[in-house]
Amino acid sequence: MGAVPSTPRHTSTTAEAAEYLTGTFVGEKSFPLASDFWQKLLELPLTLRWSSYRVQQASELFAQNNHHTRHLAKILIHLSWCLQEAVRTSGAPSVVYLKAINAVYFSSVFLKYIIENSQSDNIEELCLSLLENEPVPKDFMTDQRIENLLMHNVLTFLGSIDVSPTTSLLHQELLNFMLVAMSTQLLSGPTPGPKDVNPFLDAAMSQESLLVSSVVHRLLLNYIMRPRLPSSTAASYSIFFEENQPGVLQRVGSAAANFVLLPFNYLVNSNSEGSRNQLADCSLHVLLVLIHYHKCVVSDESITDRSDDSASTDPVSKVNTYFTVNPYSKALENARDIEFDRADIEGNAQNGPVVRLPFASLFDTLGMCLADETAVLLLYSLVQGNSDFLEYVLVRTDLDTLLMPILETLYSASRRTSNQIYMLLIILLILSQDSSFNASIHKMILPGVPWYKEHLLHQTSLGSLMVIILIRTVQYNLSKLRDVYLHTTCLATLANMAPHVHRLSAYASQRLVSLFSMLSRKYNKLVELRDDKLQTKAISTGDGLVEDMSAELQIYTDFLRIVLEILNAILTYALPRNPEVVYAIMHRQEVFQPFKSHPRFAELLENIYNVLDFFNSRMDAQRMDGEWSVEKVLLFIINNCRSWRGEGMKMFTQLHFSYEQESHPEEFFIPYVWQLVLSRCGFSFNADAITLFPVDMHANKEIYYDEMNTNQNGELNEQRVQFDP
């Protein structure tokens, strides 16, 4: 049983030997760990070519035989040993890395096939253990879990070995392998439960904090530095062939072929995606999966049911679940700037290892990559979870590096996914919670905004542009998405900005008043529809449609009040600095008239009419030769702003909205992350096997996932915006 399969006499070429050894690997004969067979298999130059049909056959055969051969467990053990050797002999001869690359190729391909074709709830087909009577080397610990051994060595290599021309290909394939290993999440529902089976992810979570920190550091450094696979390295492996010549690992299935040919596809790509960096992108994908993983476990609690006096007092199991701490998420949250660490100054040293990163480079990299949704999610994760990075962003003097790509993406909302729009708006809301941010964005003047087509924006402040884009997003949402949460987030951000507005541009001021007009038209339409229904004799008092309309009417009442609060904040705290806002209100003052007696708006409109009366009375008293031109009116407002003292203005508590993540964010983020990964990582997955999120089943059964879905309702799970009284 332990003998090496002798190469048939007719096998005179490397390709024939490779085909024979690979066929033996997927066959029914089991080879022990210490057999020379594994060395021969892993030292192959990988020049074999099989058709997709033979690949599928080989995959099926491997899955059938794995239960008794345990070849998946054994190849994973050999991969672990190869990585141990590679770490010990850093900078070693290429044969060490060749063996490791071959091992990770075989492991990735067959592991993926078993995962996506599993028929059992706990993925028993993996068989991640050796048989009891299996002969093993003396130094092999039989009580260790193979997935723990494997993930420890994969993560150790990634975290401790620098990316270089020699090691870059192995780094890339190990990252690909991790995505495959963690894809067990695709087989679970959107809500993590204690019965979910994610052996490799759980093994990654169990690693010591020093290793976790080194991995997070490496993944982010890869993303920042964006190292490329050298062409000489690519050419040395048979996987890199012309597209019409199938690479060796196409022998293990069409899905796997898509997966393993990814490096070649990236290297030869010359279209608009050519600027993407494969190693950087894959590092980010792995990081996002790791930091958003939630392991649900059942606590060991029992209670005595005493609800019935006649009942037994025997303890009854109480199902009480909780999520374990995610060390990768914690490592990202505690990351510090390599140039400046608050702990060094304040003397509050962190407990345990800390990830130290060049925040300046990370900031610049994110600014370049925000057109990609994964970069947006990373930026969200940082500003929402890492207070040091958020503080760093807020003190940057070049906020346009981040804000301009964010605003441009929101400008093209019709070509974006709803999730991407939500993430960007939440980022803006988080930033707007800081008063220094709100003040600084109005000091930065943009010479032009070429991508904004509706109006020529010349010498416009970054703050004015942000106001314009947020209002435009509300308009788009009103006509297309009609999502209340999106409205709320936009208006909350505008409300946070309002007291700090400085020299808001004429166009932004006009759009702000037009926003009130637009929402008021929607409000009036709802009032008319409700009244028409109420006047219909056939209607019953409990009519659901009327109740729905009343609820929607209440929502738009709140929206209108927030807009009035925004205008009030500008007029109360910043009127002398914003003559264009005064002009816009005077120019469209008729839009406020219908709401003067409305109980929700009356007190706010008193302030607006106080301002209108101040300027209208002075304008009426001033004699003017000829007509009032726009320029003359504006000059009049500027001159009279100097004498404005705010007399008669009622002071209202400033609105301040803050973002609070929903109580169960994992129900949104885990499916969202995997949708992003599958749409970008280059390998397909059996659509029938995916239960994590809805899949368009009329698409190819083995798909590259391109359509970005949300949750089962087709909407983003709501993230709360809290009002701070």
XYZ file of C-alpha atoms in Angstrom:
725
model
C 0.000 0.000 0.000
C 2.857 2.387 0.793
C 4.729 1.714 -2.401
C 5.159 4.306 -5.068
C 3.218 3.513 -8.240
C 5.721 2.449 -10.798
C 5.690 4.515 -13.927
C 4.473 2.431 -16.881
C 7.147 1.524 -19.395
C 5.393 3.431 -22.131
C 5.497 6.556 -20.000
C 8.569 8.170 -21.463
C 7.711 11.852 -21.151
C 7.123 14.181 -18.245
C 3.595 14.876 -19.437
C 2.708 11.191 -19.410
C 4.202 10.769 -15.958
C 2.256 13.773 -14.745
C -0.970 12.373 -16.140
C -0.303 9.002 -14.577
C 0.511 10.405 -11.134
C -2.452 12.763 -11.193
C -4.757 9.945 -12.238
C -3.381 7.874 -9.378
C -3.975 10.725 -6.959
C -7.680 10.868 -7.795
C -7.998 7.098 -7.973
C -9.100 4.563 -5.371
C -5.686 3.494 -4.103
C -4.620 5.159 -0.884
C -1.021 6.199 -0.267
C 0.260 6.840 3.255
C 1.704 10.193 4.248
C 5.287 8.957 4.170
C 5.028 7.441 0.687
C 7.410 8.758 -1.968
C 4.343 9.128 -4.172
C 3.665 12.546 -2.688
C 7.140 13.822 -3.472
C 6.866 12.653 -7.063
C 3.439 14.279 -7.389
C 4.517 17.592 -5.905
C 7.717 17.821 -7.924
C 5.894 17.592 -11.248
C 6.493 20.537 -13.574
C 2.747 20.594 -14.273
C 2.628 20.338 -18.029
C -0.426 18.102 -18.287
C -3.480 19.146 -20.289
C -6.906 17.639 -19.943
C -10.201 18.615 -21.464
C -12.946 20.043 -19.269
C -14.832 16.751 -19.566
C -11.897 14.769 -18.199
C -11.445 17.362 -15.506
C -15.017 16.856 -14.358
C -14.532 13.111 -14.380
C -11.371 13.408 -12.293
C -13.108 15.653 -9.786
C -16.022 13.269 -9.397
C -13.666 10.324 -9.039
C -11.606 12.119 -6.405
C -14.716 13.009 -4.401
C -15.940 9.392 -4.526
C -12.626 7.959 -3.381
C -11.633 10.587 -0.838
C -13.681 8.909 1.906
C -11.303 5.967 2.057
C -8.115 7.395 0.493
C -8.217 10.576 2.595
C -6.081 12.141 -0.117
C -7.530 15.596 0.503
C -6.419 15.499 4.136
C -3.029 14.159 3.070
C -2.397 16.773 0.386
C -3.345 19.449 2.931
C -0.833 17.973 5.389
C 1.848 17.952 2.690
C 0.965 21.547 1.850
C 1.512 22.379 5.521
C 4.885 20.667 5.513
C 5.903 22.420 2.298
C 5.033 25.780 3.827
C 6.942 24.942 7.005
C 9.987 24.167 4.891
C 9.524 27.334 2.859
C 9.394 29.437 6.050
C 12.453 27.698 7.521
C 14.455 28.188 4.333
C 13.343 31.659 3.332
C 15.083 32.527 0.068
C 15.565 28.820 -0.577
C 15.920 27.177 -4.006
C 12.865 27.363 -6.220
C 12.148 23.630 -5.786
C 10.787 24.370 -2.304
C 8.331 26.886 -3.715
C 7.521 24.662 -6.682
C 6.426 21.883 -4.341
C 4.384 24.316 -2.258
C 2.738 25.815 -5.350
C 1.869 22.375 -6.699
C 0.451 21.374 -3.323
C -1.696 24.492 -3.076
C -2.886 24.032 -6.682
C -4.073 20.496 -6.038
C -5.536 21.444 -2.666
C -7.440 24.456 -4.012
C -8.972 22.691 -6.959
C -10.194 19.531 -5.263
C -11.198 21.283 -2.049
C -13.358 23.679 -4.024
C -15.055 20.872 -5.935
C -15.936 19.034 -2.725
C -17.240 22.187 -1.018
C -19.521 23.279 -3.835
C -20.817 19.755 -4.458
C -21.300 18.743 -0.840
C -24.555 16.948 -0.116
C -24.313 16.839 3.683
C -25.128 19.565 6.181
C -21.710 19.399 7.831
C -19.627 18.853 4.656
C -18.615 15.347 5.735
C -17.145 14.791 2.268
C -14.087 16.818 3.274
C -12.913 13.985 5.551
C -10.430 16.223 7.347
C -8.915 13.417 9.378
C -6.843 10.303 8.801
C -8.175 6.802 9.322
C -7.332 5.222 12.658
C -5.118 2.543 11.112
C -3.309 5.040 8.875
C 0.504 4.771 9.178
C 2.031 8.169 9.889
C 5.566 9.489 10.451
C 6.825 9.319 14.031
C 6.881 13.075 14.469
C 3.313 13.560 13.251
C 0.863 14.445 16.014
C -2.229 12.359 15.339
C -4.413 14.330 17.749
C -4.020 17.652 15.944
C -6.791 18.900 13.705
C -5.663 19.060 10.109
C -7.471 22.315 9.400
C -5.689 23.965 12.355
C -2.310 22.676 11.204
C -2.986 23.878 7.682
C -4.295 27.355 8.490
C -1.502 27.955 10.981
C 1.104 27.286 8.314
C -0.724 29.160 5.546
C -1.111 32.215 7.765
C 2.450 31.933 9.061
C 3.823 32.006 5.518
C 1.614 34.929 4.505
C 2.454 36.901 7.649
C 6.189 36.232 7.890
C 7.528 35.881 4.330
C 7.940 39.071 2.338
C 6.480 39.303 -1.140
C 9.338 39.101 -3.652
C 9.787 37.909 -7.252
C 10.574 34.467 -5.803
C 7.653 34.243 -3.402
C 4.936 36.340 -5.073
C 3.316 33.479 -6.995
C 3.046 31.326 -3.870
C 1.619 34.293 -1.954
C -0.983 34.721 -4.674
C -2.005 31.082 -4.763
C -2.220 30.860 -0.979
C -4.599 33.823 -0.988
C -6.655 32.089 -3.669
C -6.617 28.948 -1.560
C -7.883 30.854 1.461
C -10.854 32.147 -0.515
C -11.651 28.593 -1.567
C -11.261 27.262 1.974
C -13.451 30.010 3.414
C -16.135 29.569 0.734
C -17.930 27.131 3.057
C -19.767 30.271 4.177
C -21.621 30.225 0.866
C -23.378 27.032 2.005
C -24.856 28.678 5.122
C -27.829 30.989 5.472
C -27.499 34.779 5.764
C -27.881 34.623 9.549
C -24.918 32.828 11.200
C -26.016 29.939 13.382
C -24.344 27.418 15.680
C -24.765 24.640 13.111
C -22.789 26.434 10.387
C -19.716 24.469 9.313
C -16.667 26.596 8.495
C -13.665 24.511 9.588
C -10.976 26.593 7.923
C -12.415 29.935 8.998
C -12.783 28.668 12.560
C -9.176 27.474 12.451
C -8.056 30.912 11.268
C -9.934 32.525 14.158
C -8.181 30.307 16.710
C -4.656 31.516 15.885
C -2.604 33.483 18.399
C -2.843 37.272 18.347
C 0.721 37.835 17.121
C 0.083 35.733 14.017
C -3.298 37.392 13.433
C -1.707 40.844 13.602
C 1.061 39.863 11.189
C -1.505 38.557 8.686
C -3.672 41.690 8.863
C -0.512 43.767 8.468
C 0.609 41.762 5.427
C -2.785 41.863 3.710
C -3.068 45.626 4.134
C 0.556 46.130 3.097
C -0.114 44.099 -0.067
C -3.098 46.326 -0.747
C -1.052 49.474 -0.232
C 2.138 48.420 -2.042
C 0.309 46.574 -4.850
C 3.165 44.218 -5.841
C 2.875 42.543 -9.227
C 3.686 39.018 -10.302
C 6.860 39.274 -12.392
C 6.440 38.037 -15.944
C 9.483 35.804 -15.592
C 7.815 33.991 -12.710
C 4.605 33.652 -14.652
C 6.361 32.232 -17.675
C 8.049 29.521 -15.641
C 4.788 27.769 -14.845
C 2.671 25.902 -17.335
C -0.459 27.573 -16.024
C 0.435 30.672 -18.044
C -0.482 29.730 -21.588
C -2.392 31.395 -24.373
C -6.136 31.415 -23.796
C -6.761 28.842 -26.526
C -4.347 26.423 -24.856
C -5.877 25.097 -21.641
C -3.540 25.204 -18.675
C -2.674 22.107 -16.699
C -5.134 22.540 -13.893
C -8.072 22.600 -16.224
C -7.972 18.879 -15.609
C -9.952 19.419 -12.425
C -13.115 21.099 -13.647
C -14.351 24.127 -15.518
C -14.914 26.057 -12.315
C -11.458 25.212 -11.089
C -10.007 26.132 -14.453
C -11.535 29.562 -14.153
C -9.937 29.777 -10.757
C -6.418 28.697 -11.580
C -6.172 30.615 -14.833
C -6.815 33.860 -12.992
C -3.164 34.984 -12.819
C -2.825 34.694 -16.591
C -6.060 36.557 -17.173
C -4.830 39.432 -15.046
C -1.395 39.612 -16.643
C -2.643 39.842 -20.212
C -5.611 42.090 -19.494
C -5.397 45.361 -21.402
C -8.875 46.784 -20.877
C -10.058 49.336 -18.346
C -9.483 46.863 -15.521
C -5.803 46.598 -16.390
C -4.838 48.909 -13.535
C -6.148 46.404 -11.023
C -3.538 44.496 -9.099
C -4.257 40.849 -8.548
C -2.274 40.334 -5.371
C -3.628 43.542 -3.828
C -7.221 42.732 -4.757
C -7.002 39.165 -3.478
C -5.409 40.345 -0.230
C -8.312 42.723 0.291
C -10.863 39.999 -0.471
C -9.315 37.687 2.100
C -9.156 40.495 4.668
C -12.819 41.442 4.176
C -13.958 37.834 4.604
C -11.854 37.455 7.751
C -12.893 40.685 9.501
C -16.602 40.216 8.861
C -16.799 36.564 9.939
C -19.043 35.871 12.925
C -18.867 32.489 14.630
C -22.070 31.670 16.447
C -21.794 29.309 19.411
C -24.212 27.964 22.017
C -23.458 28.879 25.611
C -23.460 26.151 28.240
C -26.498 27.263 30.210
C -29.451 25.433 31.614
C -32.594 26.642 33.310
C -35.319 25.029 35.365
C -38.764 25.399 33.895
C -41.123 26.337 36.748
C -43.966 27.665 34.634
C -46.063 24.659 35.607
C -46.221 23.605 39.268
C -46.706 20.005 38.228
C -43.769 20.094 35.903
C -40.558 18.327 36.624
C -37.747 20.373 38.122
C -35.206 18.753 35.819
C -32.972 21.292 34.141
C -34.116 22.206 30.652
C -31.621 23.283 28.031
C -31.835 26.925 27.196
C -30.678 27.773 23.688
C -28.565 30.862 24.215
C -26.209 31.800 21.403
C -23.531 34.439 21.112
C -20.762 35.456 18.724
C -17.145 34.852 19.605
C -14.648 37.696 19.344
C -13.187 38.081 15.856
C -9.430 38.667 16.321
C -8.963 39.974 12.758
C -11.652 42.598 13.212
C -10.053 43.616 16.510
C -6.618 43.822 14.892
C -7.981 46.142 12.195
C -9.788 48.282 14.756
C -6.590 48.667 16.789
C -4.256 49.369 13.850
C -2.037 52.402 14.407
C -0.156 54.815 12.187
C 3.470 53.798 11.845
C 4.457 57.478 11.894
C 2.569 58.415 15.023
C 1.180 56.305 17.829
C -0.879 57.992 20.514
C 0.093 55.279 22.985
C 3.762 56.232 22.684
C 2.964 59.778 23.783
C 0.231 59.203 26.323
C 1.935 56.188 27.815
C -1.107 54.005 27.273
C 0.613 51.112 25.569
C -1.643 48.603 23.892
C -2.014 45.152 25.353
C -0.618 42.641 22.909
C 0.664 43.133 19.366
C -0.515 46.133 17.371
C -0.736 46.403 13.593
C 1.308 49.420 12.509
C 0.608 50.804 9.069
C 1.573 53.828 6.984
C -1.757 55.639 7.239
C -0.622 58.195 4.659
C -0.071 55.480 2.041
C -3.297 53.724 2.997
C -5.201 57.015 2.654
C -3.709 57.662 -0.794
C -4.340 54.092 -1.970
C -7.981 54.240 -0.933
C -8.333 57.544 -2.746
C -7.095 55.919 -5.950
C -9.254 52.806 -5.623
C -12.636 54.034 -4.378
C -14.222 53.362 -7.764
C -14.081 49.718 -6.677
C -16.701 48.592 -4.188
C -14.297 46.512 -2.112
C -12.211 49.641 -1.428
C -15.373 51.413 -0.293
C -16.112 48.589 2.143
C -12.556 48.730 3.509
C -12.830 52.498 4.001
C -16.158 52.010 5.768
C -14.638 49.328 8.025
C -11.780 51.672 8.938
C -13.699 54.891 9.625
C -16.463 53.016 11.447
C -14.236 50.783 13.557
C -10.798 52.396 13.856
C -10.904 55.712 15.725
C -7.234 56.427 15.011
C -7.675 56.142 11.266
C -10.829 58.240 11.378
C -8.940 60.916 13.307
C -6.131 60.734 10.753
C -8.578 61.251 7.884
C -10.200 64.217 9.615
C -6.910 66.089 10.064
C -5.750 65.629 6.477
C -5.678 68.886 4.561
C -6.306 67.123 1.236
C -9.714 65.662 1.997
C -10.520 65.902 -1.696
C -8.350 62.790 -2.167
C -11.166 60.759 -0.617
C -14.177 62.978 -1.123
C -13.870 63.594 -4.854
C -14.043 59.897 -5.856
C -16.861 59.382 -3.339
C -18.875 62.292 -4.740
C -18.179 61.275 -8.327
C -19.419 57.764 -7.596
C -22.599 59.147 -6.007
C -23.032 61.394 -9.039
C -23.215 58.271 -11.210
C -25.576 56.489 -8.788
C -27.646 55.028 -11.617
C -24.643 52.913 -12.646
C -23.844 51.778 -9.116
C -25.284 49.179 -6.808
C -27.571 50.347 -4.042
C -25.185 48.845 -1.475
C -22.295 50.921 -2.780
C -24.406 54.070 -2.528
C -25.357 53.202 1.063
C -21.745 52.570 2.083
C -20.573 55.862 0.601
C -23.369 57.838 2.260
C -22.629 56.245 5.626
C -18.955 57.196 5.248
C -19.980 60.816 4.582
C -22.330 60.741 7.575
C -19.529 59.473 9.841
C -17.177 62.196 8.610
C -19.854 64.884 9.022
C -20.108 64.085 12.723
C -16.882 66.076 13.163
C -17.228 69.872 13.203
C -13.664 70.457 11.965
C -14.430 68.351 8.889
C -17.558 70.382 8.186
C -15.579 73.610 8.457
C -12.536 72.520 6.447
C -14.422 71.252 3.382
C -15.692 74.797 2.736
C -12.148 76.189 2.739
C -10.987 73.987 -0.125
C -11.780 75.548 -3.506
C -12.049 73.352 -6.583
C -11.058 75.037 -9.857
C -13.566 72.858 -11.705
C -15.562 69.639 -11.580
C -15.361 68.195 -15.129
C -17.535 65.151 -14.424
C -20.497 67.257 -13.272
C -22.471 67.876 -16.469
C -25.704 69.604 -15.394
C -24.078 72.878 -14.425
C -20.676 74.510 -14.846
C -19.039 74.388 -11.433
C -16.172 76.868 -11.395
C -14.244 77.831 -8.255
C -16.684 75.854 -6.115
C -15.831 74.796 -2.579
C -15.634 71.116 -1.745
C -18.397 71.700 0.806
C -20.700 73.228 -1.805
C -20.076 70.275 -4.113
C -20.906 67.865 -1.294
C -24.204 69.680 -0.672
C -25.016 69.547 -4.398
C -24.289 65.811 -4.680
C -26.215 64.895 -1.534
C -29.276 66.784 -2.780
C -28.895 65.178 -6.208
C -28.792 61.752 -4.507
C -32.050 62.539 -2.709
C -33.621 63.480 -6.042
C -32.386 60.275 -7.660
C -33.688 58.212 -4.759
C -37.059 59.922 -4.909
C -37.496 58.983 -8.554
C -35.798 55.551 -8.630
C -34.997 53.771 -5.392
C -37.538 55.423 -3.099
C -35.695 54.255 -0.028
C -36.475 56.051 3.228
C -33.143 55.201 4.822
C -31.218 56.755 1.948
C -33.227 59.965 2.319
C -32.573 59.974 6.046
C -28.821 59.477 5.664
C -28.466 62.274 3.091
C -30.510 64.725 5.132
C -28.723 63.750 8.352
C -25.361 64.533 6.734
C -26.643 67.886 5.445
C -27.989 68.686 8.911
C -24.593 67.968 10.493
C -22.937 70.256 7.930
C -25.432 73.130 8.178
C -24.107 75.179 11.159
C -20.628 75.212 9.594
C -21.575 76.200 6.046
C -19.319 78.959 4.728
C -19.903 80.828 1.472
C -22.186 78.189 0.007
C -22.241 78.629 -3.752
C -25.200 80.082 -5.616
C -25.956 76.766 -7.301
C -25.760 74.787 -4.039
C -28.031 77.353 -2.331
C -30.571 77.095 -5.144
C -30.517 73.302 -4.959
C -31.096 73.433 -1.195
C -34.255 75.526 -1.561
C -35.322 73.389 -4.520
C -34.987 70.334 -2.280
C -37.645 71.767 0.023
C -39.818 72.530 -3.002
C -39.414 69.007 -4.381
C -40.255 67.347 -1.065
C -43.205 69.693 -0.551
C -44.679 68.646 -3.905
C -44.394 65.013 -2.878
C -45.965 65.876 0.478
C -48.881 67.751 -1.120
C -49.505 64.899 -3.539
C -49.713 62.428 -0.666
C -52.126 64.710 1.193
C -54.383 64.895 -1.870
C -54.348 61.143 -2.386
C -55.134 60.487 1.249
C -57.980 62.999 1.295
C -59.431 61.538 -1.909
C -59.445 58.086 -0.370
C -61.024 59.301 2.828
C -63.819 60.956 0.857
C -64.631 57.741 -0.954
C -67.731 56.248 0.655
C -66.664 52.692 -0.021
C -63.614 53.030 2.119
C -63.544 51.399 5.521
C -62.026 52.984 8.592
C -59.360 50.303 8.766
C -58.287 50.570 5.159
C -54.656 49.479 4.894
C -53.905 51.763 1.951
C -54.866 54.858 3.927
C -52.734 53.690 6.840
C -49.778 53.186 4.517
C -50.292 56.616 2.986
C -50.517 58.195 6.412
C -47.260 56.544 7.423
C -45.559 57.780 4.246
C -47.000 61.229 4.830
C -45.483 61.244 8.297
C -42.102 60.328 6.804
C -42.203 63.222 4.353
C -43.337 65.543 7.124
C -40.174 64.593 8.991
C -38.074 65.142 5.856
C -39.519 68.612 5.306
C -38.867 69.514 8.921
C -35.229 68.402 8.639
C -34.752 70.585 5.538
C -36.254 73.523 7.426
C -33.906 72.734 10.325
C -30.983 72.799 7.869
C -32.018 76.196 6.510
C -32.569 77.461 10.063
C -29.120 76.333 11.168
C -27.494 78.206 8.277
C -29.533 81.358 8.910
C -29.035 81.222 12.678
C -25.332 80.412 12.867
C -23.880 81.401 9.516
C -26.115 83.956 7.755
C -23.476 86.694 7.255
C -21.186 84.159 5.581
C -23.859 82.842 3.205
C -25.506 85.615 1.183
C -26.302 83.168 -1.613
C -28.530 81.164 0.735
C -30.429 84.335 1.651
C -30.797 85.160 -2.045
C -32.118 81.655 -2.850
C -34.703 81.864 -0.043
C -35.834 85.309 -1.158
C -36.025 84.182 -4.770
C -38.245 81.185 -3.937
C -40.022 82.469 -0.826
C -43.400 81.442 -2.182
C -42.597 77.746 -1.612
C -42.732 78.285 2.162
C -46.072 80.097 2.249
C -48.385 76.995 2.256
C -46.693 75.640 5.390
C -46.718 78.747 7.622
C -49.607 77.437 9.683
C -48.516 73.798 9.745
C -48.036 72.771 13.402
C -44.780 70.902 12.664
C -43.256 73.731 10.633
C -44.651 76.985 12.066
C -41.898 77.769 14.562
C -39.147 77.000 12.056
C -40.785 79.108 9.388
C -41.017 82.030 11.823
C -37.241 82.322 11.671
C -37.190 82.083 7.888
C -39.843 84.778 7.586
C -37.983 86.877 10.127
C -35.025 86.863 7.728
C -37.279 87.517 4.738
C -38.942 90.444 6.482
C -35.557 91.922 7.401
C -34.253 91.929 3.835
C -37.584 92.566 2.075
C -38.308 95.654 4.179
C -34.882 97.119 3.489
C -35.158 96.354 -0.175
C -38.574 98.056 -0.324
C -37.154 101.089 1.473
C -34.221 101.458 -0.872
C -34.855 103.433 -3.974
C -33.509 101.848 -7.099
C -32.979 103.247 -10.546
C -34.263 100.649 -12.973
C -34.902 96.958 -12.317
C -33.360 94.867 -9.585
C -30.851 92.623 -11.345
C -29.435 89.450 -9.820
C -26.111 91.169 -9.217
C -27.744 94.180 -7.571
C -29.903 92.036 -5.289
C -26.908 89.965 -4.242
C -24.822 93.060 -3.568
C -27.711 94.477 -1.531
C -27.870 91.262 0.537
C -24.115 91.269 1.124
C -24.185 94.870 2.310
C -27.148 94.313 4.621
C -25.696 91.106 6.063
C -23.251 93.337 7.897
C -26.080 94.896 9.865
C -27.803 91.597 10.596
C -27.910 90.944 14.335
C -30.280 88.012 14.446
C -32.895 89.895 16.403
C -36.126 87.969 16.888
C -34.565 84.639 15.851
C -35.531 81.668 17.976
C -32.597 79.464 18.915
C -33.177 75.777 18.328
C -30.970 72.936 19.506
C -28.574 72.052 16.721
C -29.411 68.805 15.010
C -26.663 66.247 15.287
C -26.979 62.850 13.698
C -24.596 59.992 14.368
C -24.220 56.624 12.726
C -24.766 53.498 14.750
C -24.247 50.097 13.218
C -27.257 47.828 13.374
C -27.384 45.223 16.137
C -26.816 42.343 13.703
C -24.589 43.782 10.961
C -23.351 40.317 9.991
C -26.679 39.574 8.292
C -25.839 42.248 5.759
C -22.055 42.255 5.608
C -21.286 38.537 5.246
C -23.492 38.056 2.135
C -22.357 41.444 0.799
C -18.663 40.590 1.149
C -19.084 37.288 -0.666
C -21.065 38.883 -3.468
C -18.197 41.310 -3.947
C -15.585 38.557 -3.769
C -17.314 36.291 -6.278
C -17.820 39.158 -8.696
C -14.123 40.008 -8.646
C -11.940 37.074 -7.626
C -12.131 35.286 -10.969
C -13.394 31.834 -10.013
C -16.900 30.562 -10.351
C -19.064 28.706 -7.863
C -21.933 26.275 -8.266
C -25.032 28.485 -8.084
C -27.187 25.612 -6.817
C -24.983 25.326 -3.732
C -25.177 28.965 -2.646
C -27.624 29.638 0.191
C -25.900 32.685 1.682
C -27.719 35.062 -0.683
C -30.248 34.815 -3.511
C -28.792 33.797 -6.872
C -30.261 34.392 -10.297
C -30.958 30.755 -11.122
C -31.578 31.307 -14.822
C -27.900 32.159 -15.148
C -25.254 29.555 -15.894
C -25.209 26.958 -13.134
C -21.527 27.592 -12.622
C -21.194 31.312 -12.573
C -18.977 34.252 -12.049
C -21.282 36.160 -9.758
C -21.789 39.547 -11.411
C -25.144 40.806 -10.169
C -24.941 42.518 -6.826
C -27.870 41.503 -4.678
C -28.671 42.630 -1.190
C -30.669 40.648 1.293
C -33.637 38.417 0.526
C -35.896 41.440 0.353
C -33.689 43.081 -2.218
C -32.771 45.825 0.230
C -29.932 46.713 2.496
C -30.468 45.732 6.091
C -31.071 49.030 7.826
C -28.233 50.684 9.682
C -29.601 53.114 12.256
C -28.964 56.816 12.253
C -29.305 58.100 15.801
C -30.332 61.566 16.814
C -28.275 63.008 19.646
C -30.547 65.305 21.673
